[in-house]
Short mmCIF file of C-alpha atoms and ligand atoms in Angstrom, two decimals:
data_model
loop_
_atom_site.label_atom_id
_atom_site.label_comp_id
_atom_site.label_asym_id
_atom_site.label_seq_id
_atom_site.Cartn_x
_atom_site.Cartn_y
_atom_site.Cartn_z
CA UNK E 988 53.09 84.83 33.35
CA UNK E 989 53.02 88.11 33.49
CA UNK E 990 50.23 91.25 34.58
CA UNK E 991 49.26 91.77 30.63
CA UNK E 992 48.73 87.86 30.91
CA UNK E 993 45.83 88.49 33.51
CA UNK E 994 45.09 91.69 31.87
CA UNK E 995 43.83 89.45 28.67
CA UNK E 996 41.97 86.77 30.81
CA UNK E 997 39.26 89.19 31.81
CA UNK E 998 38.09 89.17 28.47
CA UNK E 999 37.55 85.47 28.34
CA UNK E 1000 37.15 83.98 31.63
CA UNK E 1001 34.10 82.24 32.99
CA UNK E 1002 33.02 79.63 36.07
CA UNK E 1003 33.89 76.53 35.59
CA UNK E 1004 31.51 74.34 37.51
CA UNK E 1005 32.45 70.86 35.70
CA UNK E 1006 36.05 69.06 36.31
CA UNK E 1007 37.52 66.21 35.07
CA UNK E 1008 38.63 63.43 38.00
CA UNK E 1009 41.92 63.58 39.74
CA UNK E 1010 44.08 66.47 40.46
CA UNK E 1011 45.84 69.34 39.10
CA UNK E 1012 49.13 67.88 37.57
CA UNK E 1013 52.00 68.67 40.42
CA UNK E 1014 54.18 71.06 38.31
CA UNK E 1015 50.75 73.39 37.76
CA UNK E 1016 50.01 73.66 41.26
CA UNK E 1017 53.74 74.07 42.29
CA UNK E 1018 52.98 76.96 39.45
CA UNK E 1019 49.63 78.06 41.56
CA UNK E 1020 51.01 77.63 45.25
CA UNK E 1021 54.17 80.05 43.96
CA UNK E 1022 51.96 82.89 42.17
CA UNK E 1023 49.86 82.71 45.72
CA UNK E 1024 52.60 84.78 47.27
CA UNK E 1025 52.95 87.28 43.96
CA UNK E 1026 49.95 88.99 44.66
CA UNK E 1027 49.15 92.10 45.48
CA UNK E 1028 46.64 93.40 48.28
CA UNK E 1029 45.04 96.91 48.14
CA UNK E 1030 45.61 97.39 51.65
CA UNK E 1031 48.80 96.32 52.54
CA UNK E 1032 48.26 97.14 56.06
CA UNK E 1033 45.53 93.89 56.77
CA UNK E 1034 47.06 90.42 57.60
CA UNK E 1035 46.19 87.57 55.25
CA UNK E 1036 46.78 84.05 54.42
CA UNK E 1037 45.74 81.81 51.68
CA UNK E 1038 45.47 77.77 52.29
CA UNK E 1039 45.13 75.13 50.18
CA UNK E 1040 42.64 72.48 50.53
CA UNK E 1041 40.93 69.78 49.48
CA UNK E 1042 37.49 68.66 48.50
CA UNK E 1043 36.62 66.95 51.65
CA UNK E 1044 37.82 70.12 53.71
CA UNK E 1045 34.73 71.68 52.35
CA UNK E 1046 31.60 71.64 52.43
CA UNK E 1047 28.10 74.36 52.18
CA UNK E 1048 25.19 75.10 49.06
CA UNK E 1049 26.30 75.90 45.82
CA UNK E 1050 29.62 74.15 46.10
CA UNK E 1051 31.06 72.69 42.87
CA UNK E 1052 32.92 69.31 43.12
CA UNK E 1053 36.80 70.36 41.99
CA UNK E 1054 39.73 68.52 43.69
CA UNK E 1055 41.04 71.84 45.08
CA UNK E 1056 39.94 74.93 46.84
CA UNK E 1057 41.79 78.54 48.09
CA UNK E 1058 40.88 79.33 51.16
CA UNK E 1059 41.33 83.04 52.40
CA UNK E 1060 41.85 84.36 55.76
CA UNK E 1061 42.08 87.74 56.84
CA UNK E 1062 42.47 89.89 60.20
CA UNK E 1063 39.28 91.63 60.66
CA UNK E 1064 39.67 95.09 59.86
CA UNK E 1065 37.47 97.63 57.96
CA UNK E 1066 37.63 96.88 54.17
CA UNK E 1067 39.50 93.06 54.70
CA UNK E 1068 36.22 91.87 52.06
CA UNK E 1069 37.10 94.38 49.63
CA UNK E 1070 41.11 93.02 49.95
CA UNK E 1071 39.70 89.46 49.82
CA UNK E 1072 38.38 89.73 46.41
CA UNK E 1073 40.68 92.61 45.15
CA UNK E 1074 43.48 89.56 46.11
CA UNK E 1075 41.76 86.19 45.12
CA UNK E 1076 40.86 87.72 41.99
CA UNK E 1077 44.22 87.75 40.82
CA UNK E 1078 44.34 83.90 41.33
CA UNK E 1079 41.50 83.45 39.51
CA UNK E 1080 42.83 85.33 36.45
CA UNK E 1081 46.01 83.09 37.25
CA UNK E 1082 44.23 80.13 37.25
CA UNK E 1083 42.11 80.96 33.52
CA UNK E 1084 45.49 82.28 32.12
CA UNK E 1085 46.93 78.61 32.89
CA UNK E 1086 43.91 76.54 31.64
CA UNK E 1087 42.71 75.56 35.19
CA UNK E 1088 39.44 75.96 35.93
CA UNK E 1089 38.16 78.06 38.93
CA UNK E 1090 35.07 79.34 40.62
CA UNK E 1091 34.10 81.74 43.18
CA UNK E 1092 32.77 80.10 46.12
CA UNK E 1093 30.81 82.36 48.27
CA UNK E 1094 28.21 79.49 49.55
CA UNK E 1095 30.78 76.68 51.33
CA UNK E 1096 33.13 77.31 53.83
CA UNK E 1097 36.19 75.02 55.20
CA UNK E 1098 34.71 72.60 57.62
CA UNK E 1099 35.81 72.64 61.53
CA UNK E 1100 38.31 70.61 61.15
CA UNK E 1101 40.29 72.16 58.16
CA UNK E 1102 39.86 75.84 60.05
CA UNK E 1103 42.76 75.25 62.04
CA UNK E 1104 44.18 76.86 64.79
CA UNK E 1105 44.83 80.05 62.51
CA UNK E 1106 43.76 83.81 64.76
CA UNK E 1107 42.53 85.04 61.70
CA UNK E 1108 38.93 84.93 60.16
CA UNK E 1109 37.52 82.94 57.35
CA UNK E 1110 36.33 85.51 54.46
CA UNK E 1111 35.57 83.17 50.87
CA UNK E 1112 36.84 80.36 48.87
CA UNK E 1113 37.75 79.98 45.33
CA UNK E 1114 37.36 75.74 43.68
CA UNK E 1115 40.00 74.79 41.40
CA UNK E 1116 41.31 72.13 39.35
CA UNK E 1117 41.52 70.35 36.01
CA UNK E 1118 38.11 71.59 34.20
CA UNK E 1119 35.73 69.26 31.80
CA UNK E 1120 34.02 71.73 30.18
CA UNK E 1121 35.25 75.19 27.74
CA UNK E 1122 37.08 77.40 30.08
CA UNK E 1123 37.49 80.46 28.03
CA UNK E 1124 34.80 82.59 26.34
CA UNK E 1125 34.81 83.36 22.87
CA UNK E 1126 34.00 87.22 22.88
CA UNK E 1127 32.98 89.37 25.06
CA UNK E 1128 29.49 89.29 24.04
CA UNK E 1129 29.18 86.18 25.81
CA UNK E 1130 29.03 87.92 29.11
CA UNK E 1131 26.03 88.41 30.78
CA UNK E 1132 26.86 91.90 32.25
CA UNK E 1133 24.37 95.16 32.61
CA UNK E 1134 25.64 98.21 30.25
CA UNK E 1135 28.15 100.79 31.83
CA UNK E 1136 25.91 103.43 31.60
CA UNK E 1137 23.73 101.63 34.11
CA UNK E 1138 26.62 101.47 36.49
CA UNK E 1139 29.07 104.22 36.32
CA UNK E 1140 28.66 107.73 35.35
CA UNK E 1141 32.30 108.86 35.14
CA UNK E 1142 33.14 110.41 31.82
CA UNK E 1143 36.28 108.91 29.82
CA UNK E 1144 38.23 106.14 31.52
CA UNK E 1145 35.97 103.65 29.78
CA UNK E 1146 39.37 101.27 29.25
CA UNK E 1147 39.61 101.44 32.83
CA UNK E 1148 35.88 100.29 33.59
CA UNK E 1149 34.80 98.16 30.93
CA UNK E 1150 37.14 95.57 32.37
CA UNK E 1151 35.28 96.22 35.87
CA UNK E 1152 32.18 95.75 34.13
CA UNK E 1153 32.98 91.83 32.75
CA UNK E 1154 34.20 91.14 36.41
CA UNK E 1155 32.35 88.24 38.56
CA UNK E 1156 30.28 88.81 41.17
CA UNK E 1157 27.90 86.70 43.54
CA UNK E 1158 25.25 85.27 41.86
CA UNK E 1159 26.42 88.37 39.02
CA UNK E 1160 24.43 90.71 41.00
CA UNK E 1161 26.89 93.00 39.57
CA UNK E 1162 26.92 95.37 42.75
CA UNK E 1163 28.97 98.05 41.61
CA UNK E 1164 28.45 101.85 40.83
CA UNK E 1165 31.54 103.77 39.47
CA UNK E 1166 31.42 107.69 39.99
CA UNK E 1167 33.94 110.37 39.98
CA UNK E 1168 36.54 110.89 36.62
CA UNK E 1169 38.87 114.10 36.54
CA UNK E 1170 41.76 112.02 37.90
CA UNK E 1171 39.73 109.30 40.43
CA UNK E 1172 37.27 106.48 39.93
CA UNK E 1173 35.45 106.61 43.19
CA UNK E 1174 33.94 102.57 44.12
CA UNK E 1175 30.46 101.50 45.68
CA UNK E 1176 28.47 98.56 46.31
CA UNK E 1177 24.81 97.90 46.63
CA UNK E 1178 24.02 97.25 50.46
CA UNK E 1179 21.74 94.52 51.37
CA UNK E 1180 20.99 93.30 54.42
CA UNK E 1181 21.49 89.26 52.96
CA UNK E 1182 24.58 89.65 50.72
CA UNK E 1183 26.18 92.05 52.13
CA UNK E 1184 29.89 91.08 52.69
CA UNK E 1185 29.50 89.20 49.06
CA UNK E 1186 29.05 92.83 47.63
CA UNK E 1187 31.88 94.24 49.09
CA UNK E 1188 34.12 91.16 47.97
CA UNK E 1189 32.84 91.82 44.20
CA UNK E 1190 33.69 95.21 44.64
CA UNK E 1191 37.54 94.31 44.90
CA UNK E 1192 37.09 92.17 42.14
CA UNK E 1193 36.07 95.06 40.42
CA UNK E 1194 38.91 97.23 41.73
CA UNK E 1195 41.42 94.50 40.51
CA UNK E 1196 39.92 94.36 37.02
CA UNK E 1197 40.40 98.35 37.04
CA UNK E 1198 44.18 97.95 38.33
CA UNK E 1199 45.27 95.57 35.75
CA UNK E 1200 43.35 97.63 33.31
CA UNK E 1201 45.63 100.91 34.36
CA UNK E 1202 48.74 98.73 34.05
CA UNK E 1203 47.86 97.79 30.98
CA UNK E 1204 47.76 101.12 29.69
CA UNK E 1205 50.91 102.41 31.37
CA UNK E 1206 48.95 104.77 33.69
CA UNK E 1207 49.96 104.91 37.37
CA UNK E 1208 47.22 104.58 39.60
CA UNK E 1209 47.16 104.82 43.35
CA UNK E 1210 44.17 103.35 45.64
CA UNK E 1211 42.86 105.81 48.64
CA UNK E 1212 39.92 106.17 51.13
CA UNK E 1213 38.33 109.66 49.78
CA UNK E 1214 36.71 111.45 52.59
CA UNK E 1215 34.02 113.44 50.56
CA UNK E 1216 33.11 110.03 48.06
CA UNK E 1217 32.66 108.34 51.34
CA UNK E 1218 30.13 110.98 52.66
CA UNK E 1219 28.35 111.19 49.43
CA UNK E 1220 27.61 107.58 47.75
CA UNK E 1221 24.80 107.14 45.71
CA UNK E 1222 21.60 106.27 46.98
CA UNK E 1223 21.55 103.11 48.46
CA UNK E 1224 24.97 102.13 47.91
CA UNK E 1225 28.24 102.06 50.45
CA UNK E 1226 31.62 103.86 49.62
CA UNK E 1227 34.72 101.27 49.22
CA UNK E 1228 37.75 102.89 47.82
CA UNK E 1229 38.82 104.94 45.02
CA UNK E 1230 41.42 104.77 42.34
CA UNK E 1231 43.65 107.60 41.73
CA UNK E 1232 45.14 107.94 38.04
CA UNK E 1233 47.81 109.52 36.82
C1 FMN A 2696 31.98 86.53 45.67
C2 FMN A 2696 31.44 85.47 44.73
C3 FMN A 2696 30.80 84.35 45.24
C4 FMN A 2696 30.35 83.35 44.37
N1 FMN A 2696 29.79 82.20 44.90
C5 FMN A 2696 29.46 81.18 44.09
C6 FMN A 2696 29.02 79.92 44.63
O1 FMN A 2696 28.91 79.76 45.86
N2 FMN A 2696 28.72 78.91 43.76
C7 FMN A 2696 28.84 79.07 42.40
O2 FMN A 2696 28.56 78.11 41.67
N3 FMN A 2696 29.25 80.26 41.85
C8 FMN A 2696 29.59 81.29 42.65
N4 FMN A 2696 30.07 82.47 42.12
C9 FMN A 2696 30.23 82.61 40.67
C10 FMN A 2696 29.20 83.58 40.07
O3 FMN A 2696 27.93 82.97 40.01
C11 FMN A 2696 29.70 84.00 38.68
O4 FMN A 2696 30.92 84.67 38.82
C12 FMN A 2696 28.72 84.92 37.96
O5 FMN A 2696 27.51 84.24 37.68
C13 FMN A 2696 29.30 85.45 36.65
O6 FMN A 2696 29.64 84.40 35.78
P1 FMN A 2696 31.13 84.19 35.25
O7 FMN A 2696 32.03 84.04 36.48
O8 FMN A 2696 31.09 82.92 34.45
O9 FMN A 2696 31.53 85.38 34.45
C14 FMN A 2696 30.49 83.49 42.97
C15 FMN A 2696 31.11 84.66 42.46
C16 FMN A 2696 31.60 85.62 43.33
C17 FMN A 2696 32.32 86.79 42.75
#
């Protein structure tokens, strides 16, 4: 599997809510449990760790019945959301790119027991497993996405941020404004006082879209905290990170 590999599930992935009984076949999630330690965080600096659970280890609204579940952990630091979904995202591409079905889990969490004794904090899950329903979209028009001119106003880079624009988001709210171009694609989400932390976790789904977009197209991009796009987001919306292309 390689990055191109995720690169081309953007374009068809979807939620799989429906999956068929019993497990993932062992070989696959030999497959899944290996790629877990492949990927890539945008800030290298924040502790993580990624378990895998069961069904019965979880529980919470909106939670779809699979036979598996990643659960992500992360030492709380400023932007560990943002790294959360920048870093599960890549499973989830993974996951489509292998035929296994998976969906964002913002509602449930891992249930007392299935915490463990681990020092760092609980930030999302992802469900997993063998899917009974279509697990690929046809075209892209099957997305239900708002057009990029409603959230970005960067000028050119448009391979880099129509990928961004098909990514998932809670409840696809699609919290995202792109600004910036000249060399940098500055990020933002929408605050809100109820979804907050779900906002900034679609943001780094958006930022991973936009990575494996650049590698796609042989540019080199680099991700940094810009002091002045921090001071200045638009109205309403919080600064995350930009991406710096070269
Ligand atoms: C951070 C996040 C949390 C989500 N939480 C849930 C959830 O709890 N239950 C659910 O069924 N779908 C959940 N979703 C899936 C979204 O509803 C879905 O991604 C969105 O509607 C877009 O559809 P698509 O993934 O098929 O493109 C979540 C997605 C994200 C990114």
């Amino acid at each position: 599997m390689t990055q191109d590999d995720l690169y081309e599930a953007i374009f068809r992935r979807k939620s799989v809510r429906k999956y068929a009984l019993g497990k993932l076949d062992p070989t696959m999630m030999e497959k899944v449990v290996s790629h877990l330690a492949e990927l890539k965080p945008l800030l290298p600096e924040i502790r993580t760790e990624i378990k895998v659970m069961i069904n019965q280890d979880v529980k919470g609204m909106f939670k779809v019945d699979a036979p598996h579940f990643l659960a992500f952990f992360s030492e709380v630091k400023e932007g560990s959301p943002t790294n959360a979904g920048f870093m599960m995202q890549q499973m989830d591409l993974f996951l489509s790119a292998n035929e296994v079905g998976s969906c964002w889990q913002g509602g449930p969490k891992p249930i007392k027991e299935s915490m463990g004794a681990s020092e760092l904090e609980f930030v999302t899950l992802m469900a997993f497993g063998p899917p009974a329903e279509d697990i690929h979209r046809k075209s892209v028009a099957e997305f239900k996405r708002e057009p990029l001119e409603k959230i970005s106003n960067v000028k050119g880079y448009d391979d880099l941020l129509e990928p961004a624009r098909l990514a998932p988001s809670g409840t696809n709210n699609q919290p995202w404004f792109f600004s910036g171009g000249n060399g940098a694609i500055h990020v933002s989400y929408a605050r809100s006082m109820i979804v907050d932390r779900m906002n900034q976790i679609s943001s780094g789904i958006a930022l991973c879209h936009m990575w494996l977009a650049a590698n796609h197209s042989n540019k080199s991009v680099e991700f940094r905290i810009d002091r002045s796009a921090d001071a200045n987001p638009p109205k309403k919306y919080s600064y995350v990170a930009s991406m710096l292309i070269s």
